[in-house]
JSON list of C-alpha atoms in Angstrom, two decimals:
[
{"chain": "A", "resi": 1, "resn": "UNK", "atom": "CA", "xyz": [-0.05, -26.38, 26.78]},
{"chain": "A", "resi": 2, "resn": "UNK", "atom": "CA", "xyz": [-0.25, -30.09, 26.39]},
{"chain": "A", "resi": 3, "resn": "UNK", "atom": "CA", "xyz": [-4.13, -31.35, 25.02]},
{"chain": "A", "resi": 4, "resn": "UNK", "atom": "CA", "xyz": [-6.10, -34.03, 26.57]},
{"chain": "A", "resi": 5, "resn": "UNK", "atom": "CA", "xyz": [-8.90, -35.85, 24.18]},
{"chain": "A", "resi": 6, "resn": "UNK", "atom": "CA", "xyz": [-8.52, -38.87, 26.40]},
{"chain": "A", "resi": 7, "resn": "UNK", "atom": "CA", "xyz": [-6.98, -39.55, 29.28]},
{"chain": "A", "resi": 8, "resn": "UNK", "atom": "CA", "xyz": [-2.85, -38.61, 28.53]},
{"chain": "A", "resi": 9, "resn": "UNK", "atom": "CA", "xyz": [-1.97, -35.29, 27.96]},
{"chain": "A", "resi": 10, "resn": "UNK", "atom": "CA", "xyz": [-0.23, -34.20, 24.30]},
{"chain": "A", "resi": 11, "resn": "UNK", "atom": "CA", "xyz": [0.96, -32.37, 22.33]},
{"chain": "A", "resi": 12, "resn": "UNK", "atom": "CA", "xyz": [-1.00, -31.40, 19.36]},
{"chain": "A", "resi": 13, "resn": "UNK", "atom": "CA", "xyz": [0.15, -28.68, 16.05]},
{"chain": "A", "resi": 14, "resn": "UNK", "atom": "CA", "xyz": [-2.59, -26.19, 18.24]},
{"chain": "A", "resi": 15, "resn": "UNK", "atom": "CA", "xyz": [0.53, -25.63, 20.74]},
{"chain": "A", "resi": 16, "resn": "UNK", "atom": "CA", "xyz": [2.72, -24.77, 18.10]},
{"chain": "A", "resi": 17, "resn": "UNK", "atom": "CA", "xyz": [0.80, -22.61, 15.73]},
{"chain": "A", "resi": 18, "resn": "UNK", "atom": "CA", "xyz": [-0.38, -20.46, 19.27]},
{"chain": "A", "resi": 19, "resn": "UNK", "atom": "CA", "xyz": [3.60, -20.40, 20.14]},
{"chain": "A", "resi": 20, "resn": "UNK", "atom": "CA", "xyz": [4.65, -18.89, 17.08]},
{"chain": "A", "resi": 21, "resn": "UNK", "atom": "CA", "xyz": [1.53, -16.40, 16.92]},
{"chain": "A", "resi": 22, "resn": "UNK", "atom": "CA", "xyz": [2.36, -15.06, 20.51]},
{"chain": "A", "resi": 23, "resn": "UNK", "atom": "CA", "xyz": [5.61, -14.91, 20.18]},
{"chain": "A", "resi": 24, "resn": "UNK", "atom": "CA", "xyz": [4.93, -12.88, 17.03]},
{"chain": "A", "resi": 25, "resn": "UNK", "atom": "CA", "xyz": [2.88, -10.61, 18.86]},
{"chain": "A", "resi": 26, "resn": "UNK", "atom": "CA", "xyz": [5.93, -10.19, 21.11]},
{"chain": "A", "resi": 27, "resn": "UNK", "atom": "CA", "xyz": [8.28, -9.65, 18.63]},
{"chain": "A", "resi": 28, "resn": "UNK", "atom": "CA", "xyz": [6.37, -6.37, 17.38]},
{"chain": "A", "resi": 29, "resn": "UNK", "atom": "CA", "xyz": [6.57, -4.43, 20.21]},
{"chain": "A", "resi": 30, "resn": "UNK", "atom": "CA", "xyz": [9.16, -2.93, 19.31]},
{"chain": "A", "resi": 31, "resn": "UNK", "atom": "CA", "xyz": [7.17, -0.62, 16.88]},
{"chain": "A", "resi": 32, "resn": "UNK", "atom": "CA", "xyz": [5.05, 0.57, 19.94]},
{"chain": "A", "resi": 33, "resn": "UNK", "atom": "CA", "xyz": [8.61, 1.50, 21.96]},
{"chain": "A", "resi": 34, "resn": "UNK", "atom": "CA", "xyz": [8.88, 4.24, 19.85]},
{"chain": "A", "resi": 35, "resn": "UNK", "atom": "CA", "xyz": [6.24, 6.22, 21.11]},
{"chain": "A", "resi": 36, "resn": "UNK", "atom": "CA", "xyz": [7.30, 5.65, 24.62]},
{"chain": "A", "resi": 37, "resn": "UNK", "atom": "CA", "xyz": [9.94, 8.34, 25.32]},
{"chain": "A", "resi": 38, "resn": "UNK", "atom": "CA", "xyz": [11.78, 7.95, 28.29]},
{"chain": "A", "resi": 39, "resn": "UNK", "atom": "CA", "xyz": [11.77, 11.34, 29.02]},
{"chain": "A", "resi": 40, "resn": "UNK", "atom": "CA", "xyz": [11.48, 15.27, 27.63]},
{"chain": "A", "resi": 41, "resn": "UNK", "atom": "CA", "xyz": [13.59, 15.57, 24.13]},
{"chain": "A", "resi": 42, "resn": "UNK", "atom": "CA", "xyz": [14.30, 11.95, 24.46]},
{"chain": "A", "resi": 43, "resn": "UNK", "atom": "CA", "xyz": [13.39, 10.87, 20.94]},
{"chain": "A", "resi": 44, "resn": "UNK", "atom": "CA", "xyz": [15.06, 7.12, 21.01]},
{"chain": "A", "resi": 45, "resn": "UNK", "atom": "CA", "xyz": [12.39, 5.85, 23.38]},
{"chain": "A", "resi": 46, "resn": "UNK", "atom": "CA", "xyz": [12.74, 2.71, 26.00]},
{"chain": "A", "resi": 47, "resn": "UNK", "atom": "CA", "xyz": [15.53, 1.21, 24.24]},
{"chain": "A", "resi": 48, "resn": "UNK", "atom": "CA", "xyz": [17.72, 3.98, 24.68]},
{"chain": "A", "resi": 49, "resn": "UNK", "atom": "CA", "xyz": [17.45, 3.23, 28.54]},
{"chain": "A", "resi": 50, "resn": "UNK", "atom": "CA", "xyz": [17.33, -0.48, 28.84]},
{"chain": "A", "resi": 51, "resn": "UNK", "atom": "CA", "xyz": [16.91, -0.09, 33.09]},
{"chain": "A", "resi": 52, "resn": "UNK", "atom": "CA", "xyz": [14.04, 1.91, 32.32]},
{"chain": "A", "resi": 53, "resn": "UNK", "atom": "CA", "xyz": [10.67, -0.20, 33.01]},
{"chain": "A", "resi": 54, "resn": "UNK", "atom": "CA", "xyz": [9.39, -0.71, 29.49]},
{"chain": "A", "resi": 55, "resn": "UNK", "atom": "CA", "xyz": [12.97, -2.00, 28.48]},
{"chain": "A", "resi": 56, "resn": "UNK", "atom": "CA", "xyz": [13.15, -4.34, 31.60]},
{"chain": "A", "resi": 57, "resn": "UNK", "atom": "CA", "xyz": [9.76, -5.97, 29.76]},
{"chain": "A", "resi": 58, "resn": "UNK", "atom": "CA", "xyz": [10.83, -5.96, 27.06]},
{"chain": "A", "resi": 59, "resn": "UNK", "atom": "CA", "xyz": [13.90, -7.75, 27.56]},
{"chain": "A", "resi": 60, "resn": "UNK", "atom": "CA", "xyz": [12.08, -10.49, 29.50]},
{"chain": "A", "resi": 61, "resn": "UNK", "atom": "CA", "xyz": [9.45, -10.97, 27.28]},
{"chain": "A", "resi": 62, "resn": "UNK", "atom": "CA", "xyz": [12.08, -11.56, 24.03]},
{"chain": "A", "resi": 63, "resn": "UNK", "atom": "CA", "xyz": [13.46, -13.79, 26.07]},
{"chain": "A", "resi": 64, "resn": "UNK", "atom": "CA", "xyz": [10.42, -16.21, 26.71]},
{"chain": "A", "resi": 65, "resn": "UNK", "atom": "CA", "xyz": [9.50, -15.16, 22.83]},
{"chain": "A", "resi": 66, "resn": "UNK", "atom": "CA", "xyz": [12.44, -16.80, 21.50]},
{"chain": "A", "resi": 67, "resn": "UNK", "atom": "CA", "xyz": [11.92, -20.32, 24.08]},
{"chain": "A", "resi": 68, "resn": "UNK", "atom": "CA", "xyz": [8.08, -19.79, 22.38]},
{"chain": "A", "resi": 69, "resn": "UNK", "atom": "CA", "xyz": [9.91, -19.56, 19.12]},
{"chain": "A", "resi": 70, "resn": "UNK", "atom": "CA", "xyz": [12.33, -22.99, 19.92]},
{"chain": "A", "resi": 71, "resn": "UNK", "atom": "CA", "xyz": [9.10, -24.81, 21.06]},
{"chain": "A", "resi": 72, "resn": "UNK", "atom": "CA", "xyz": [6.91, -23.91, 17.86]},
{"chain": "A", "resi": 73, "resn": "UNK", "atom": "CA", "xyz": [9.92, -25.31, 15.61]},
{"chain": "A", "resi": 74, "resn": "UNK", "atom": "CA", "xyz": [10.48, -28.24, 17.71]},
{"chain": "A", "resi": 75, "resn": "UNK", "atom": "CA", "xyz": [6.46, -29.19, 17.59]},
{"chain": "A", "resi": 76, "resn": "UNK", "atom": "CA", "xyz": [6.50, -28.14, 13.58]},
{"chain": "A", "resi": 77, "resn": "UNK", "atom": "CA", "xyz": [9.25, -30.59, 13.26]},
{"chain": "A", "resi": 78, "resn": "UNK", "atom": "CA", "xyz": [7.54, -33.56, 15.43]},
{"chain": "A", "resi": 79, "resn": "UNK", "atom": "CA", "xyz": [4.01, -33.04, 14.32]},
{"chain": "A", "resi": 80, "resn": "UNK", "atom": "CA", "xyz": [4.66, -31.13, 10.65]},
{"chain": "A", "resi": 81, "resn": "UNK", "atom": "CA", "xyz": [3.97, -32.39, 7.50]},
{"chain": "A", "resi": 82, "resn": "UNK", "atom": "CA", "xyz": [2.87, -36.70, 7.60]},
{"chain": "A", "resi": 83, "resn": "UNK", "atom": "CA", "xyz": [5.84, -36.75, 4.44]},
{"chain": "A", "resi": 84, "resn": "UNK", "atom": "CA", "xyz": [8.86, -35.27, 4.87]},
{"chain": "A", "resi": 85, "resn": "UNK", "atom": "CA", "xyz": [9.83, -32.44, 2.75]},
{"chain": "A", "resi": 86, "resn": "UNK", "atom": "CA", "xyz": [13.11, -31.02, 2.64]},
{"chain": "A", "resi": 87, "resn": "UNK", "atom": "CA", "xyz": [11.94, -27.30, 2.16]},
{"chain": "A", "resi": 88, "resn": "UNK", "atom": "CA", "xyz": [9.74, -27.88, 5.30]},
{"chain": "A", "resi": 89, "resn": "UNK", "atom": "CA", "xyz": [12.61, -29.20, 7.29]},
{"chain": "A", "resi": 90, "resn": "UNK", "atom": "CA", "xyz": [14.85, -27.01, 6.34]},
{"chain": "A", "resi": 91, "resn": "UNK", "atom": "CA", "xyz": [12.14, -23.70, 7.27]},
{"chain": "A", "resi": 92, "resn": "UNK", "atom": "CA", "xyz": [11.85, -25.67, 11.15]},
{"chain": "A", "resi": 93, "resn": "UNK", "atom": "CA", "xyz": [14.99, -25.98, 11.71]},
{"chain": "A", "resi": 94, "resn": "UNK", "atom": "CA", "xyz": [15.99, -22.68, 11.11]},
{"chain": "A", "resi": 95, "resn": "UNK", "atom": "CA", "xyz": [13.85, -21.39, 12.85]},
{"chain": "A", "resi": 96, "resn": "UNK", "atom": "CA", "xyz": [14.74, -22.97, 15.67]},
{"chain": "A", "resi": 97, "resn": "UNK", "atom": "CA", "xyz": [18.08, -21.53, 14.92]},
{"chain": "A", "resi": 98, "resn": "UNK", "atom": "CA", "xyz": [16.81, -18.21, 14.95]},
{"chain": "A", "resi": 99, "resn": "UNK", "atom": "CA", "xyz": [14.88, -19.21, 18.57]},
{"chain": "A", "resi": 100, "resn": "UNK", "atom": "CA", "xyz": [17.77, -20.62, 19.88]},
{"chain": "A", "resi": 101, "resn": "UNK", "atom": "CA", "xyz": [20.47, -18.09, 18.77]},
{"chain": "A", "resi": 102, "resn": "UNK", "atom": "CA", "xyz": [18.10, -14.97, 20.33]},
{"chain": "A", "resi": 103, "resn": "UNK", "atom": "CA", "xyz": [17.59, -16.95, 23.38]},
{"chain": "A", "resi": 104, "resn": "UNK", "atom": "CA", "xyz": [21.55, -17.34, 23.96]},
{"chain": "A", "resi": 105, "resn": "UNK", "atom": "CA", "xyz": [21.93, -13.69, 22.88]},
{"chain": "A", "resi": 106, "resn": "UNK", "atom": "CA", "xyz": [19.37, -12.52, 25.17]},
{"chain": "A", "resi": 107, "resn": "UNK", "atom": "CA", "xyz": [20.72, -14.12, 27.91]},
{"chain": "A", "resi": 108, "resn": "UNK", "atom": "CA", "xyz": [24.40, -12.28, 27.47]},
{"chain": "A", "resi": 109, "resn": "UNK", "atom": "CA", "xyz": [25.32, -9.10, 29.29]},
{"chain": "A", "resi": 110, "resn": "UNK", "atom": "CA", "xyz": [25.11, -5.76, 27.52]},
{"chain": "A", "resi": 111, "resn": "UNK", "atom": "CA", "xyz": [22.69, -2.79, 26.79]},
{"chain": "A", "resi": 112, "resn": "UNK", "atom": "CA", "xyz": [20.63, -4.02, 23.91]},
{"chain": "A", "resi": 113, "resn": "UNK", "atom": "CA", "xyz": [17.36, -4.97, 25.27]},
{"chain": "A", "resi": 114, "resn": "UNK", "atom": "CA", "xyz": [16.12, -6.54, 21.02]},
{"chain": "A", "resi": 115, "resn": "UNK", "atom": "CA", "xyz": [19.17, -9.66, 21.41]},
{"chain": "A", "resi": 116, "resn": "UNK", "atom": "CA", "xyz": [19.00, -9.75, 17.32]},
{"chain": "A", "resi": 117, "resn": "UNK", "atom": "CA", "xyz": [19.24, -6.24, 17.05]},
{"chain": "A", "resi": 118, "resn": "UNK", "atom": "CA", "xyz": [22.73, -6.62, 14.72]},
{"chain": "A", "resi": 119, "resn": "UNK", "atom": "CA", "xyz": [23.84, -2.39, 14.81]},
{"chain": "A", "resi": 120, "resn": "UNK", "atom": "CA", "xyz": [23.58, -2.17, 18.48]},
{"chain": "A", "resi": 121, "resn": "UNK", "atom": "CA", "xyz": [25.38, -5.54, 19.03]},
{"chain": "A", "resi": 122, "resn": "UNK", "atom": "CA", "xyz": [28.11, -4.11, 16.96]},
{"chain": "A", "resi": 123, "resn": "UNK", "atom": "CA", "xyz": [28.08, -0.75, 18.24]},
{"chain": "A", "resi": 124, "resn": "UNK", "atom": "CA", "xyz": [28.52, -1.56, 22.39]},
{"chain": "A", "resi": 125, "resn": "UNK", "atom": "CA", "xyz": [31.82, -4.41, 20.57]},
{"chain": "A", "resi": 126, "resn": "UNK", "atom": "CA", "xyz": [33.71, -1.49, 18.75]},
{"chain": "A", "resi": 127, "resn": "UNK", "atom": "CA", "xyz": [32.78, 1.11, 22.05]},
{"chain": "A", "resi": 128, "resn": "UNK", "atom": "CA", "xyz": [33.49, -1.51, 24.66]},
{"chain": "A", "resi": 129, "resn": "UNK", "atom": "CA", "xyz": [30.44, -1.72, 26.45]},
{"chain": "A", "resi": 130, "resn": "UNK", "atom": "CA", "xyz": [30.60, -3.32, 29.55]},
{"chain": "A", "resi": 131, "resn": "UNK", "atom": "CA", "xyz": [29.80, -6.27, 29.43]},
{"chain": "A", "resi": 132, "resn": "UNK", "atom": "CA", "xyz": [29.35, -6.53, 25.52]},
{"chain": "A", "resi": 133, "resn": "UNK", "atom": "CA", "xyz": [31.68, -9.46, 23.72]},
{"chain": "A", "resi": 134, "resn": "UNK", "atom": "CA", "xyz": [32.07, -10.36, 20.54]},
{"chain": "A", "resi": 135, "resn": "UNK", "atom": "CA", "xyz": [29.62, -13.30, 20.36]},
{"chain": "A", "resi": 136, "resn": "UNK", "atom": "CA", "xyz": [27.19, -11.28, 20.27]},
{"chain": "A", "resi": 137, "resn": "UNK", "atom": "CA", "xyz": [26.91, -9.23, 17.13]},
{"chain": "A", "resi": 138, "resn": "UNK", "atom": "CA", "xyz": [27.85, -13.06, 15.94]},
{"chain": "A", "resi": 139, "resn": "UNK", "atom": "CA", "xyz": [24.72, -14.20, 17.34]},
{"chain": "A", "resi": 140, "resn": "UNK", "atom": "CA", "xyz": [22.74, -11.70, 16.13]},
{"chain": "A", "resi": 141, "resn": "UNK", "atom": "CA", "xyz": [23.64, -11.82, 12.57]},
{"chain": "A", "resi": 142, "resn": "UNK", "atom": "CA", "xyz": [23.05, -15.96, 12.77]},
{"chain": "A", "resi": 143, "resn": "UNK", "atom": "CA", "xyz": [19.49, -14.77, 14.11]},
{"chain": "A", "resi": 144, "resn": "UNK", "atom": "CA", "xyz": [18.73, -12.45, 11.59]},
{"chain": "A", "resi": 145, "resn": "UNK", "atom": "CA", "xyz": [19.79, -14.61, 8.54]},
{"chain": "A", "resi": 146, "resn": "UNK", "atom": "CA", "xyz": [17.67, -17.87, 10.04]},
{"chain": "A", "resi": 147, "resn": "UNK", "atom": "CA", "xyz": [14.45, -16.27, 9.83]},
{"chain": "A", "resi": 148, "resn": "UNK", "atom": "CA", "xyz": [15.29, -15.06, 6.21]},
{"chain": "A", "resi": 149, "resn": "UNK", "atom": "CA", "xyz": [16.20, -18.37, 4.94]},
{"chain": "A", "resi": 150, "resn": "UNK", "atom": "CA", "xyz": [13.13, -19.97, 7.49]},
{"chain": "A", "resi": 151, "resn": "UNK", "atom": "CA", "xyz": [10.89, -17.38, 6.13]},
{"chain": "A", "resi": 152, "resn": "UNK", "atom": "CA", "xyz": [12.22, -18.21, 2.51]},
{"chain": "A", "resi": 153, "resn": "UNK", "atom": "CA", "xyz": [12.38, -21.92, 3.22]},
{"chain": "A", "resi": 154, "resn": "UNK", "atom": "CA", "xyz": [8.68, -22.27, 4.34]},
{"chain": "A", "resi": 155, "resn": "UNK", "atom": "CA", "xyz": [7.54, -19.64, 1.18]},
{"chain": "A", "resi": 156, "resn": "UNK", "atom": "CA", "xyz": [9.22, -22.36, -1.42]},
{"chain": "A", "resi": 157, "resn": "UNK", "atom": "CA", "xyz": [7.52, -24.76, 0.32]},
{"chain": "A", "resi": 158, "resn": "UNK", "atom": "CA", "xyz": [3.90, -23.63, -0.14]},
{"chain": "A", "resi": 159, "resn": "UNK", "atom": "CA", "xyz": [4.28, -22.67, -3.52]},
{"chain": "A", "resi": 160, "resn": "UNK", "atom": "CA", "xyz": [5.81, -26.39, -4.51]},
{"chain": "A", "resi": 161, "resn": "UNK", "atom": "CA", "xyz": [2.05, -27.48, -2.17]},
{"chain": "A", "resi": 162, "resn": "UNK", "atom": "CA", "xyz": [0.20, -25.26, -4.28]},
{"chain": "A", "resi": 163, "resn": "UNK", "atom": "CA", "xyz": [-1.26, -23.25, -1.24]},
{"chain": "A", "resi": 164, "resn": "UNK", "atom": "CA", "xyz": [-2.15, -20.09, -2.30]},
{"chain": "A", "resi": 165, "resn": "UNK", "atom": "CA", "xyz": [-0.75, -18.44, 1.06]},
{"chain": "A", "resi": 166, "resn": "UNK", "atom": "CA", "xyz": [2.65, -18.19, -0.47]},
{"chain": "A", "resi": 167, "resn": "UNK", "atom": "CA", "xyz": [2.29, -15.43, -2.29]},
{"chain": "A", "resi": 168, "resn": "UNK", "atom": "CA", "xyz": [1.49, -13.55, 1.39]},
{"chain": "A", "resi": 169, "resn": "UNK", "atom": "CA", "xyz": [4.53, -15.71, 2.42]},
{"chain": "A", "resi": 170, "resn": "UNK", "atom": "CA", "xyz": [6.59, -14.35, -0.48]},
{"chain": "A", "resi": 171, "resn": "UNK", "atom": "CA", "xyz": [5.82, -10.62, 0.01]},
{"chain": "A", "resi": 172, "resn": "UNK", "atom": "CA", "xyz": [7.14, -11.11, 3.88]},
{"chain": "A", "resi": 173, "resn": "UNK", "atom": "CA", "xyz": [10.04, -12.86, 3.16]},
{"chain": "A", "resi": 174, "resn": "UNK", "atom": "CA", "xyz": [10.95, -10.30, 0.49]},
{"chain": "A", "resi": 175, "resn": "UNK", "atom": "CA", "xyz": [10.11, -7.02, 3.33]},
{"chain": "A", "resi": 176, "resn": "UNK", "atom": "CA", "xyz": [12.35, -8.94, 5.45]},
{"chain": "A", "resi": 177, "resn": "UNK", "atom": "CA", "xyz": [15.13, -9.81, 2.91]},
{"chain": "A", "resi": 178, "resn": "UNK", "atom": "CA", "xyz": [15.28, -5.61, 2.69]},
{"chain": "A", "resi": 179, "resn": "UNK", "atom": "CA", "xyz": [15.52, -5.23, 6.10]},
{"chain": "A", "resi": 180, "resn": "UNK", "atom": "CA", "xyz": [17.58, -7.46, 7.03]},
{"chain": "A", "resi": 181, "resn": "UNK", "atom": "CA", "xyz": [19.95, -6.01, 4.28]},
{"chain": "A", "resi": 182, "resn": "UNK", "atom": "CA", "xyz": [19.48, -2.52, 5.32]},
{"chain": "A", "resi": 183, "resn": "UNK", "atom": "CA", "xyz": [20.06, -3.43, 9.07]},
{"chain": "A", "resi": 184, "resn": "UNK", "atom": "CA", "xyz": [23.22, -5.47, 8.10]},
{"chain": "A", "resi": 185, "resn": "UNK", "atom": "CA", "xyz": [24.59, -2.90, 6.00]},
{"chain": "A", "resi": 186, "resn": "UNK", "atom": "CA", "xyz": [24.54, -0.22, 8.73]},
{"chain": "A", "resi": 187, "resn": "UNK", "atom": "CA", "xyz": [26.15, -2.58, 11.41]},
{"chain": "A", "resi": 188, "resn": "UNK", "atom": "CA", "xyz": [28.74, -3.07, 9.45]},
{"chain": "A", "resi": 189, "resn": "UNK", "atom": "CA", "xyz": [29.22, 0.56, 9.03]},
{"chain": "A", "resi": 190, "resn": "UNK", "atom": "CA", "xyz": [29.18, 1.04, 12.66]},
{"chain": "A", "resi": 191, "resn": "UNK", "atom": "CA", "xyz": [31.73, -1.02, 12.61]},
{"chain": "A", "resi": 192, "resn": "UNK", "atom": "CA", "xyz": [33.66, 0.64, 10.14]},
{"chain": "A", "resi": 193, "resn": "UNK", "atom": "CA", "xyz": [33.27, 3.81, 11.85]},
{"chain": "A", "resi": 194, "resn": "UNK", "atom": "CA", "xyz": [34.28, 1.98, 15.29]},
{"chain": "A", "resi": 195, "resn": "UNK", "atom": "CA", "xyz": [30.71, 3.50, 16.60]},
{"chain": "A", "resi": 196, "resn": "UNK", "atom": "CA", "xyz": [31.28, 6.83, 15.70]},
{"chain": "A", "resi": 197, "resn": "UNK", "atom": "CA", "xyz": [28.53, 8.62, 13.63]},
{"chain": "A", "resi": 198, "resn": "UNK", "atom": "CA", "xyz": [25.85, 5.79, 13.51]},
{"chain": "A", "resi": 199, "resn": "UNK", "atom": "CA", "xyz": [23.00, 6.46, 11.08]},
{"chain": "A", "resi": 200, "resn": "UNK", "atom": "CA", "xyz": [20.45, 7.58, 14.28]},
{"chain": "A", "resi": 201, "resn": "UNK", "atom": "CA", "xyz": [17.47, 7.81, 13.18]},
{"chain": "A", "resi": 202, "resn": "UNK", "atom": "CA", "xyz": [17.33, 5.79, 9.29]},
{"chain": "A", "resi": 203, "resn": "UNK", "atom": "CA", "xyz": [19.30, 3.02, 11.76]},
{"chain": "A", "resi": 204, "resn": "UNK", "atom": "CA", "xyz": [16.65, 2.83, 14.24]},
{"chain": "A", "resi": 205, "resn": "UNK", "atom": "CA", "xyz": [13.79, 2.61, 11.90]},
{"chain": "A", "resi": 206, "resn": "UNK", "atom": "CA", "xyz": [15.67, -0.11, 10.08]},
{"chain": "A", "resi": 207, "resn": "UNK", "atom": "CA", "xyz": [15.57, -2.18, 12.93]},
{"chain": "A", "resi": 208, "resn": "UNK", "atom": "CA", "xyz": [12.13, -1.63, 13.89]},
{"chain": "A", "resi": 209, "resn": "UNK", "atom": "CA", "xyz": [11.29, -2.61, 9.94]},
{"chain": "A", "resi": 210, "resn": "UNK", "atom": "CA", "xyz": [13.41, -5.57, 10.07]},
{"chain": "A", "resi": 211, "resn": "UNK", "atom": "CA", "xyz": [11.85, -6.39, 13.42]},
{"chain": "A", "resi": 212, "resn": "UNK", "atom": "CA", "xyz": [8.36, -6.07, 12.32]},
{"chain": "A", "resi": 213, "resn": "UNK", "atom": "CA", "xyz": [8.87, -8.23, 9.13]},
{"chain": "A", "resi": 214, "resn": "UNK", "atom": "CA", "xyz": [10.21, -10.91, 11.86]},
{"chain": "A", "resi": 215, "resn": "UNK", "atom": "CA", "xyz": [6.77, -11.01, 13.64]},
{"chain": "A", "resi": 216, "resn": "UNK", "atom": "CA", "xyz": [5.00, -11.25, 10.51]},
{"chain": "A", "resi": 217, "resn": "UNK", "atom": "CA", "xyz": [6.92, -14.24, 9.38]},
{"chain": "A", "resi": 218, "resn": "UNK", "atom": "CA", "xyz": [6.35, -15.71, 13.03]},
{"chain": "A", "resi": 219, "resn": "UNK", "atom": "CA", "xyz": [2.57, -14.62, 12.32]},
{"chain": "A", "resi": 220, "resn": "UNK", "atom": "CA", "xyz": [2.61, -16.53, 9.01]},
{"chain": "A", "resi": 221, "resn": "UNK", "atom": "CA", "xyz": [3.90, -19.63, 10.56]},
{"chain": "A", "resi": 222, "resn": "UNK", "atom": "CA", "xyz": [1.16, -19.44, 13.36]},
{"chain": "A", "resi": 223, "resn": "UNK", "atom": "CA", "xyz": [-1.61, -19.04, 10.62]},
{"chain": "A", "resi": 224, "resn": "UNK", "atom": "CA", "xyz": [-1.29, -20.46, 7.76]},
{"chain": "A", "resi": 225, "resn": "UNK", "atom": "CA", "xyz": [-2.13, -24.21, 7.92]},
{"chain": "A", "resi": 226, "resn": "UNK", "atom": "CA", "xyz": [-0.01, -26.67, 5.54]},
{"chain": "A", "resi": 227, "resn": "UNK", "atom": "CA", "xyz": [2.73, -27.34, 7.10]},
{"chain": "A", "resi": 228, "resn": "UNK", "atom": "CA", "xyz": [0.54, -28.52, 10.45]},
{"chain": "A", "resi": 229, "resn": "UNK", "atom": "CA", "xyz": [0.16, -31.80, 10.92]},
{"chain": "A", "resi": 230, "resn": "UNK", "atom": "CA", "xyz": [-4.07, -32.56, 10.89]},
{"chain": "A", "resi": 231, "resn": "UNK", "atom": "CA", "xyz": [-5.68, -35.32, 13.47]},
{"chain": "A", "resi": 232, "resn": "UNK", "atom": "CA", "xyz": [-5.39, -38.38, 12.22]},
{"chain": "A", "resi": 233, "resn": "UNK", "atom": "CA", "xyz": [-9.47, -39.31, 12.45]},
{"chain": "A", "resi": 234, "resn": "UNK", "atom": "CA", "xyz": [-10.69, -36.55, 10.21]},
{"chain": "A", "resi": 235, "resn": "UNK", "atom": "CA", "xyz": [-9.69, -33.71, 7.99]},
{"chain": "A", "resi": 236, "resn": "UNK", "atom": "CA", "xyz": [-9.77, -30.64, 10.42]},
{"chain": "A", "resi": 237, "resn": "UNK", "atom": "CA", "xyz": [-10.29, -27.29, 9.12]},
{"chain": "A", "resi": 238, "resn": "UNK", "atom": "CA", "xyz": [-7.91, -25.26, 11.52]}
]
């Protein structure tokens, strides 16, 4: 929310780095579904039944992650670095990409509760889930490829500042390169196989992986503190 150290309310790099922490923490719930089964000898969890009460929160609270995700970029871009640099620029604006493409996603009908989730966007196209169109595995590939070049983006970026965060920042963005390669790999197989024999299990924990690195990247961006803009009367230690 807006801060007040006189007498108008602003804006202030606080807002953004707590929008991109909680909508990390959002982002990782996913690896908790996973224990949740929706039933005896249901091993897919919550997702598997996205009416089911844990999906229903789930769905709502991706969708207010990714407007949390479209309001960090937006403040990183107004409030970022005092000097423009184009490695910064480029890591906001993707991610706002990535905000704004999960946020469109999410708000499309269809059974996949995770709006990036790429395989299961795929997978209701080729079985004609009702309700499912083809923007949507289009969507969800744009997601998953703007947080890998924000991720990457914001990693070149702190290495050219000298912070020595980047190397945490390089080690995420390489976890979600895998992922993302994995996951992509196995929608298009879905494809390929117009649904039929999906990878089950190696597919779901692919997404979870890929899903996880997500929310660490969205961590990173909360936490680490170069590319915030500091108060302009003194040299805050955030």
């Amino acid at each position: 929310m807006p801060h007040s150290n006189t007498a108008t309310p602003h804006w202030d790099h606080r807002d953004g780095r707590v929008a991109a922490v909680v909508a990390a923490v959002v982002y990782s719930l996913w690896a908790v579904e996973i224990i949740l089964p929706v039933g005896p000898g249901v091993t897919e969890g919550a997702l598997a039944d996205p009416a089911s009460g844990f999906g229903q929160f789930l769905d709502s609270a991706y969708r207010t992650a990714a407007i949390l995700v479209v309001l960090a970029a937006g403040l990183g871009l107004a409030l970022g670095a005092r000097r423009p640099r184009r490695w910064l620029t480029v890591s906001w604006w993707s991610m706002a990409v990535f905000g704004a493409a999960s946020l469109a996603a999410s708000l499309l009908p269809g059974r996949c509760v995770v709006a990036t989730d790429a395989a299961c966007t795929v997978e209701s196209v080729v079985e004609g889930v009702r309700g499912a169109t083809a923007v949507q595995p289009v969507l969800a590939v744009v997601a998953t490829l703007a947080a890998l070049l924000a991720s990457a983006a914001l990693t070149w970026d702190r290495r050219r500042a000298g912070e020595r965060a980047w190397v945490v920042l390089a080690v995420i963005t390489l976890a979600q390169a895998v992922a993302a390669a994995v996951v992509l790999v196995l929608a298009a197989l879905v494809f390929a196989s117009s649904g039929d024999g999906s990878p089950g299990v190696a597919l779901g924990l692919a997404e979870r992986a890929h899903l996880v690195t997500v929310a660490l990247w969205l961590l990173a961006t909360g936490v680490v503190p170069g590319q915030w803009k500091r108060a302009r009367t003194r040299h805050a230690v955030s």
